[in-house]
Amino acid sequence: MKTRLLPLLTLIASLSAPAQAAGDQQQRIPTVTRLVQLFSTLESELMAALQKGDTTAIDKMLADDFELRSGAMPGTPTPRAEWLRRSHGQAAAPIEQMAVHDYGSAAVVSYLWKRGARHDVFIVDVWGKSGDAWKLSARYASPAGDRRFTVPGAALESQPSEKK
Amino acid sequence: MYFKTKLVLLLCVINVMFVATSQAGVVHDGKGKAVEPTPRVDVTDPVPSGKGWGHRPSDAARDESGMTVESMPPIDATELMPSGKGWGQRPVNGKAGPSRTTKYTNGINYHNGPLILGTTNVYYIWYGNWSGNTAPSILNNLASSIGGSPYYGINTTYYDGQKRYVTNAVQFMGAATDNYSQGAALTDASVKTIVANQISSGALPRDTNAVYFVLTSADVNETSGFCTQYCGWHTYGSIAGANIKYSFVGNPDRCPSACSAQTTSPSGNAGAGGMASVIAHELAEAVTDPNLNAWYDSQGMENADKCSWKFGATYTTPNGAQANMKLGGMDYLIQQNWVNANGGSCTLSYP
């Protein structure tokens, strides 16, 4: 019995490896920038509005021509209406490791959307400034967390130092 | 059939164990040790309201803070490490967890690590080109006068496992300069090298009760995320055989929209004005969480993190800039800090 189970247990252990690798980065909360704070709030508010189906709030934060492009089908965008329909009621999940590149009237916001083991998503959002308000123009998303997939040029071997 | 049934049951049990482990937030460094999970903005968890669990801020009432100090183990910075979940973890074979259940009431938790006690010494290292810039006079004044202020008094609500409190005393011990010894694109490692070089050369003393600030000019980048993720950070490291606490604070003139609160500062130097707030932020955190294993909340946020970019009541200075405190005769706009009393809140002064 034990002999027959051993290969099975080994297989299960190997399957669990990617999930562990996904959490390799150490916790670091340095002094966040104003923009990280701002877009953390906006992303959270948008997520909450989507969850509740609050169209008034969504319209304030989402551009009319918004589209989602995912890594699985880069050439086939999900249009605004379809994305809204599929996002309604979706459970909220934490946002981590946000970075914001500010280009004046546009901001590129990247982060890890922690949806649970093997479901984490790396998101790149493009926000456009309209007057004093920011609206999400486009979202690029792809599964995240497996360091075994090598991105050309990425310095994945360099571990961030522990700092806050 | 019987064997198949048992096999399915076994698989279910293993699967449940794996999922539970993954979702518990215990992550690993790939070497079998538990490390902290990554920082998070949890949209499901509100920021602590600071309501409802008020305690008297007096020394006598500090005993009522809710922490059972008597039940705590001896301080051992190497014994536990932060999990980012509100308790220390033991890095043993990936199995880690809270050493006890401890009740806190002020929205921030103690994790058994040491604090900087007594007078905290401050050293500056001016890195890059600061010639003709008024920042040195503005920021030297800050370091010379923040100790003893009502603002720094907020840090006196923090204590270690022996109930020894942070004191409201800071001494600016001096500064050194570094003319781009590590170039204009720094890494985390090169920031440490900058500090180490100053100590090993004797330009600055080796001081374990101090925080060394590496202050970079606007033409210098820190490539691990300055301007896009952070405006500053603090950490610790072994330098010249001692545990040295140090911090990086960049010049916000490089990215005003990210790291400056206003385009005109009370001193007329927006970059220095922005740096003043970040220095105060890092100093408060370095004192209450010098080894990253003392005071932070369940989200991994240290005291000043909980109040980032919140300034409280402000007033208008003669040049039109906003300020919220006067230190050493100069106006500053400094972010609030988290008081570890009265249920916890962001504030500008204590008591």
PDB file of N, CA and C in Angstrom, chain A residues 108-151:
ATOM      1  N   VAL A 108       0.325  54.389 -15.629  1.00  0.00           N
ATOM      2  CA  VAL A 108       0.388  52.941 -15.829  1.00  0.00           C
ATOM      3  C   VAL A 108       0.555  52.298 -14.456  1.00  0.00           C
ATOM      4  N   VAL A 109      -0.404  51.483 -14.110  1.00  0.00           N
ATOM      5  CA  VAL A 109      -0.459  50.921 -12.752  1.00  0.00           C
ATOM      6  C   VAL A 109      -0.358  49.404 -12.843  1.00  0.00           C
ATOM      7  N   SER A 110       0.658  48.841 -12.220  1.00  0.00           N
ATOM      8  CA  SER A 110       0.795  47.383 -12.230  1.00  0.00           C
ATOM      9  C   SER A 110       0.667  46.865 -10.805  1.00  0.00           C
ATOM     10  N   TYR A 111       0.132  45.677 -10.696  1.00  0.00           N
ATOM     11  CA  TYR A 111       0.027  45.060  -9.377  1.00  0.00           C
ATOM     12  C   TYR A 111      -0.305  43.579  -9.488  1.00  0.00           C
ATOM     13  N   LEU A 112      -0.202  42.924  -8.355  1.00  0.00           N
ATOM     14  CA  LEU A 112      -0.560  41.516  -8.260  1.00  0.00           C
ATOM     15  C   LEU A 112      -1.929  41.431  -7.589  1.00  0.00           C
ATOM     16  N   TRP A 113      -2.844  40.768  -8.262  1.00  0.00           N
ATOM     17  CA  TRP A 113      -4.191  40.600  -7.723  1.00  0.00           C
ATOM     18  C   TRP A 113      -4.246  39.221  -7.081  1.00  0.00           C
ATOM     19  N   LYS A 114      -4.286  39.202  -5.754  1.00  0.00           N
ATOM     20  CA  LYS A 114      -4.172  37.947  -5.000  1.00  0.00           C
ATOM     21  C   LYS A 114      -5.526  37.249  -4.900  1.00  0.00           C
ATOM     22  N   ARG A 115      -5.762  36.359  -5.816  1.00  0.00           N
ATOM     23  CA  ARG A 115      -7.055  35.659  -5.839  1.00  0.00           C
ATOM     24  C   ARG A 115      -6.961  34.247  -5.277  1.00  0.00           C
ATOM     25  N   GLY A 116      -5.804  33.913  -4.708  1.00  0.00           N
ATOM     26  CA  GLY A 116      -5.655  32.592  -4.123  1.00  0.00           C
ATOM     27  C   GLY A 116      -4.665  31.765  -4.922  1.00  0.00           C
ATOM     28  N   ALA A 117      -4.228  30.679  -4.284  1.00  0.00           N
ATOM     29  CA  ALA A 117      -3.201  29.848  -4.899  1.00  0.00           C
ATOM     30  C   ALA A 117      -3.570  29.493  -6.337  1.00  0.00           C
ATOM     31  N   ARG A 118      -2.618  29.691  -7.232  1.00  0.00           N
ATOM     32  CA  ARG A 118      -2.742  29.358  -8.659  1.00  0.00           C
ATOM     33  C   ARG A 118      -3.747  30.232  -9.409  1.00  0.00           C
ATOM     34  N   HIS A 119      -4.308  31.223  -8.749  1.00  0.00           N
ATOM     35  CA  HIS A 119      -5.263  32.100  -9.434  1.00  0.00           C
ATOM     36  C   HIS A 119      -4.824  33.560  -9.398  1.00  0.00           C
ATOM     37  N   ASP A 120      -3.616  33.821  -8.908  1.00  0.00           N
ATOM     38  CA  ASP A 120      -3.138  35.199  -8.864  1.00  0.00           C
ATOM     39  C   ASP A 120      -2.996  35.751 -10.281  1.00  0.00           C
ATOM     40  N   VAL A 121      -3.299  37.032 -10.413  1.00  0.00           N
ATOM     41  CA  VAL A 121      -3.264  37.659 -11.740  1.00  0.00           C
ATOM     42  C   VAL A 121      -2.331  38.872 -11.692  1.00  0.00           C
ATOM     43  N   PHE A 122      -1.458  38.974 -12.664  1.00  0.00           N
ATOM     44  CA  PHE A 122      -0.631  40.179 -12.813  1.00  0.00           C
ATOM     45  C   PHE A 122      -1.386  41.133 -13.733  1.00  0.00           C
ATOM     46  N   ILE A 123      -1.650  42.315 -13.226  1.00  0.00           N
ATOM     47  CA  ILE A 123      -2.477  43.278 -13.959  1.00  0.00           C
ATOM     48  C   ILE A 123      -1.678  44.534 -14.277  1.00  0.00           C
ATOM     49  N   VAL A 124      -1.862  45.035 -15.459  1.00  0.00           N
ATOM     50  CA  VAL A 124      -1.339  46.353 -15.832  1.00  0.00           C
ATOM     51  C   VAL A 124      -2.529  47.183 -16.292  1.00  0.00           C
ATOM     52  N   ASP A 125      -2.834  48.210 -15.550  1.00  0.00           N
ATOM     53  CA  ASP A 125      -3.957  49.093 -15.861  1.00  0.00           C
ATOM     54  C   ASP A 125      -3.446  50.419 -16.415  1.00  0.00           C
ATOM     55  N   VAL A 126      -4.131  50.911 -17.407  1.00  0.00           N
ATOM     56  CA  VAL A 126      -3.803  52.238 -17.947  1.00  0.00           C
ATOM     57  C   VAL A 126      -4.949  53.174 -17.576  1.00  0.00           C
ATOM     58  N   TRP A 127      -4.624  54.168 -16.754  1.00  0.00           N
ATOM     59  CA  TRP A 127      -5.617  55.148 -16.326  1.00  0.00           C
ATOM     60  C   TRP A 127      -5.366  56.459 -17.063  1.00  0.00           C
ATOM     61  N   GLY A 128      -6.432  57.064 -17.517  1.00  0.00           N
ATOM     62  CA  GLY A 128      -6.328  58.365 -18.163  1.00  0.00           C
ATOM     63  C   GLY A 128      -6.964  59.434 -17.291  1.00  0.00           C
ATOM     64  N   LYS A 129      -6.364  60.620 -17.312  1.00  0.00           N
ATOM     65  CA  LYS A 129      -6.898  61.696 -16.483  1.00  0.00           C
ATOM     66  C   LYS A 129      -7.909  62.502 -17.294  1.00  0.00           C
ATOM     67  N   SER A 130      -9.083  62.674 -16.710  1.00  0.00           N
ATOM     68  CA  SER A 130     -10.138  63.449 -17.347  1.00  0.00           C
ATOM     69  C   SER A 130     -10.546  64.536 -16.360  1.00  0.00           C
ATOM     70  N   GLY A 131     -10.031  65.756 -16.582  1.00  0.00           N
ATOM     71  CA  GLY A 131     -10.229  66.807 -15.590  1.00  0.00           C
ATOM     72  C   GLY A 131      -9.451  66.447 -14.334  1.00  0.00           C
ATOM     73  N   ASP A 132     -10.138  66.386 -13.204  1.00  0.00           N
ATOM     74  CA  ASP A 132      -9.473  65.987 -11.968  1.00  0.00           C
ATOM     75  C   ASP A 132      -9.656  64.501 -11.673  1.00  0.00           C
ATOM     76  N   ALA A 133     -10.442  63.838 -12.512  1.00  0.00           N
ATOM     77  CA  ALA A 133     -10.764  62.439 -12.235  1.00  0.00           C
ATOM     78  C   ALA A 133      -9.937  61.496 -13.100  1.00  0.00           C
ATOM     79  N   TRP A 134      -9.707  60.328 -12.564  1.00  0.00           N
ATOM     80  CA  TRP A 134      -9.002  59.291 -13.307  1.00  0.00           C
ATOM     81  C   TRP A 134     -10.011  58.244 -13.772  1.00  0.00           C
ATOM     82  N   LYS A 135      -9.844  57.781 -15.028  1.00  0.00           N
ATOM     83  CA  LYS A 135     -10.703  56.711 -15.542  1.00  0.00           C
ATOM     84  C   LYS A 135      -9.834  55.581 -16.100  1.00  0.00           C
ATOM     85  N   LEU A 136     -10.252  54.380 -15.819  1.00  0.00           N
ATOM     86  CA  LEU A 136      -9.514  53.216 -16.304  1.00  0.00           C
ATOM     87  C   LEU A 136      -9.805  53.020 -17.793  1.00  0.00           C
ATOM     88  N   SER A 137      -8.750  53.083 -18.606  1.00  0.00           N
ATOM     89  CA  SER A 137      -8.911  53.002 -20.055  1.00  0.00           C
ATOM     90  C   SER A 137      -8.709  51.594 -20.585  1.00  0.00           C
ATOM     91  N   ALA A 138      -7.739  50.910 -20.047  1.00  0.00           N
ATOM     92  CA  ALA A 138      -7.444  49.568 -20.551  1.00  0.00           C
ATOM     93  C   ALA A 138      -6.805  48.737 -19.457  1.00  0.00           C
ATOM     94  N   ARG A 139      -7.060  47.453 -19.521  1.00  0.00           N
ATOM     95  CA  ARG A 139      -6.443  46.524 -18.569  1.00  0.00           C
ATOM     96  C   ARG A 139      -5.779  45.397 -19.352  1.00  0.00           C
ATOM     97  N   TYR A 140      -4.538  45.122 -18.974  1.00  0.00           N
ATOM     98  CA  TYR A 140      -3.807  43.988 -19.531  1.00  0.00           C
ATOM     99  C   TYR A 140      -3.560  43.018 -18.381  1.00  0.00           C
ATOM    100  N   ALA A 141      -3.905  41.770 -18.566  1.00  0.00           N
ATOM    101  CA  ALA A 141      -3.817  40.832 -17.452  1.00  0.00           C
ATOM    102  C   ALA A 141      -3.325  39.469 -17.914  1.00  0.00           C
ATOM    103  N   SER A 142      -2.631  38.820 -16.991  1.00  0.00           N
ATOM    104  CA  SER A 142      -2.092  37.505 -17.307  1.00  0.00           C
ATOM    105  C   SER A 142      -1.897  36.734 -16.008  1.00  0.00           C
ATOM    106  N   PRO A 143      -1.949  35.417 -16.063  1.00  0.00           N
ATOM    107  CA  PRO A 143      -1.667  34.655 -14.837  1.00  0.00           C
ATOM    108  C   PRO A 143      -0.289  35.007 -14.300  1.00  0.00           C
ATOM    109  N   ALA A 144      -0.147  35.004 -12.998  1.00  0.00           N
ATOM    110  CA  ALA A 144       1.116  35.424 -12.379  1.00  0.00           C
ATOM    111  C   ALA A 144       1.666  34.324 -11.488  1.00  0.00           C
ATOM    112  N   GLY A 145       2.918  34.473 -11.179  1.00  0.00           N
ATOM    113  CA  GLY A 145       3.440  33.733 -10.050  1.00  0.00           C
ATOM    114  C   GLY A 145       4.348  32.568 -10.321  1.00  0.00           C
ATOM    115  N   ASP A 146       4.525  32.158 -11.555  1.00  0.00           N
ATOM    116  CA  ASP A 146       5.386  31.015 -11.784  1.00  0.00           C
ATOM    117  C   ASP A 146       6.733  31.482 -12.315  1.00  0.00           C
ATOM    118  N   ARG A 147       7.737  31.409 -11.462  1.00  0.00           N
ATOM    119  CA  ARG A 147       9.064  31.880 -11.857  1.00  0.00           C
ATOM    120  C   ARG A 147       9.741  30.951 -12.859  1.00  0.00           C
ATOM    121  N   ARG A 148       9.172  29.785 -13.052  1.00  0.00           N
ATOM    122  CA  ARG A 148       9.798  28.864 -14.002  1.00  0.00           C
ATOM    123  C   ARG A 148       9.614  29.350 -15.435  1.00  0.00           C
ATOM    124  N   PHE A 149       8.598  30.212 -15.628  1.00  0.00           N
ATOM    125  CA  PHE A 149       8.408  30.792 -16.948  1.00  0.00           C
ATOM    126  C   PHE A 149       9.313  32.015 -17.061  1.00  0.00           C
ATOM    127  N   THR A 150      10.271  31.926 -17.951  1.00  0.00           N
ATOM    128  CA  THR A 150      11.273  32.983 -18.033  1.00  0.00           C
ATOM    129  C   THR A 150      10.826  34.095 -18.971  1.00  0.00           C
ATOM    130  N   VAL A 151      10.764  35.292 -18.462  1.00  0.00           N
ATOM    131  CA  VAL A 151      10.508  36.468 -19.286  1.00  0.00           C
ATOM    132  C   VAL A 151      11.868  36.995 -19.740  1.00  0.00           C
TER     133      VAL A 151
END
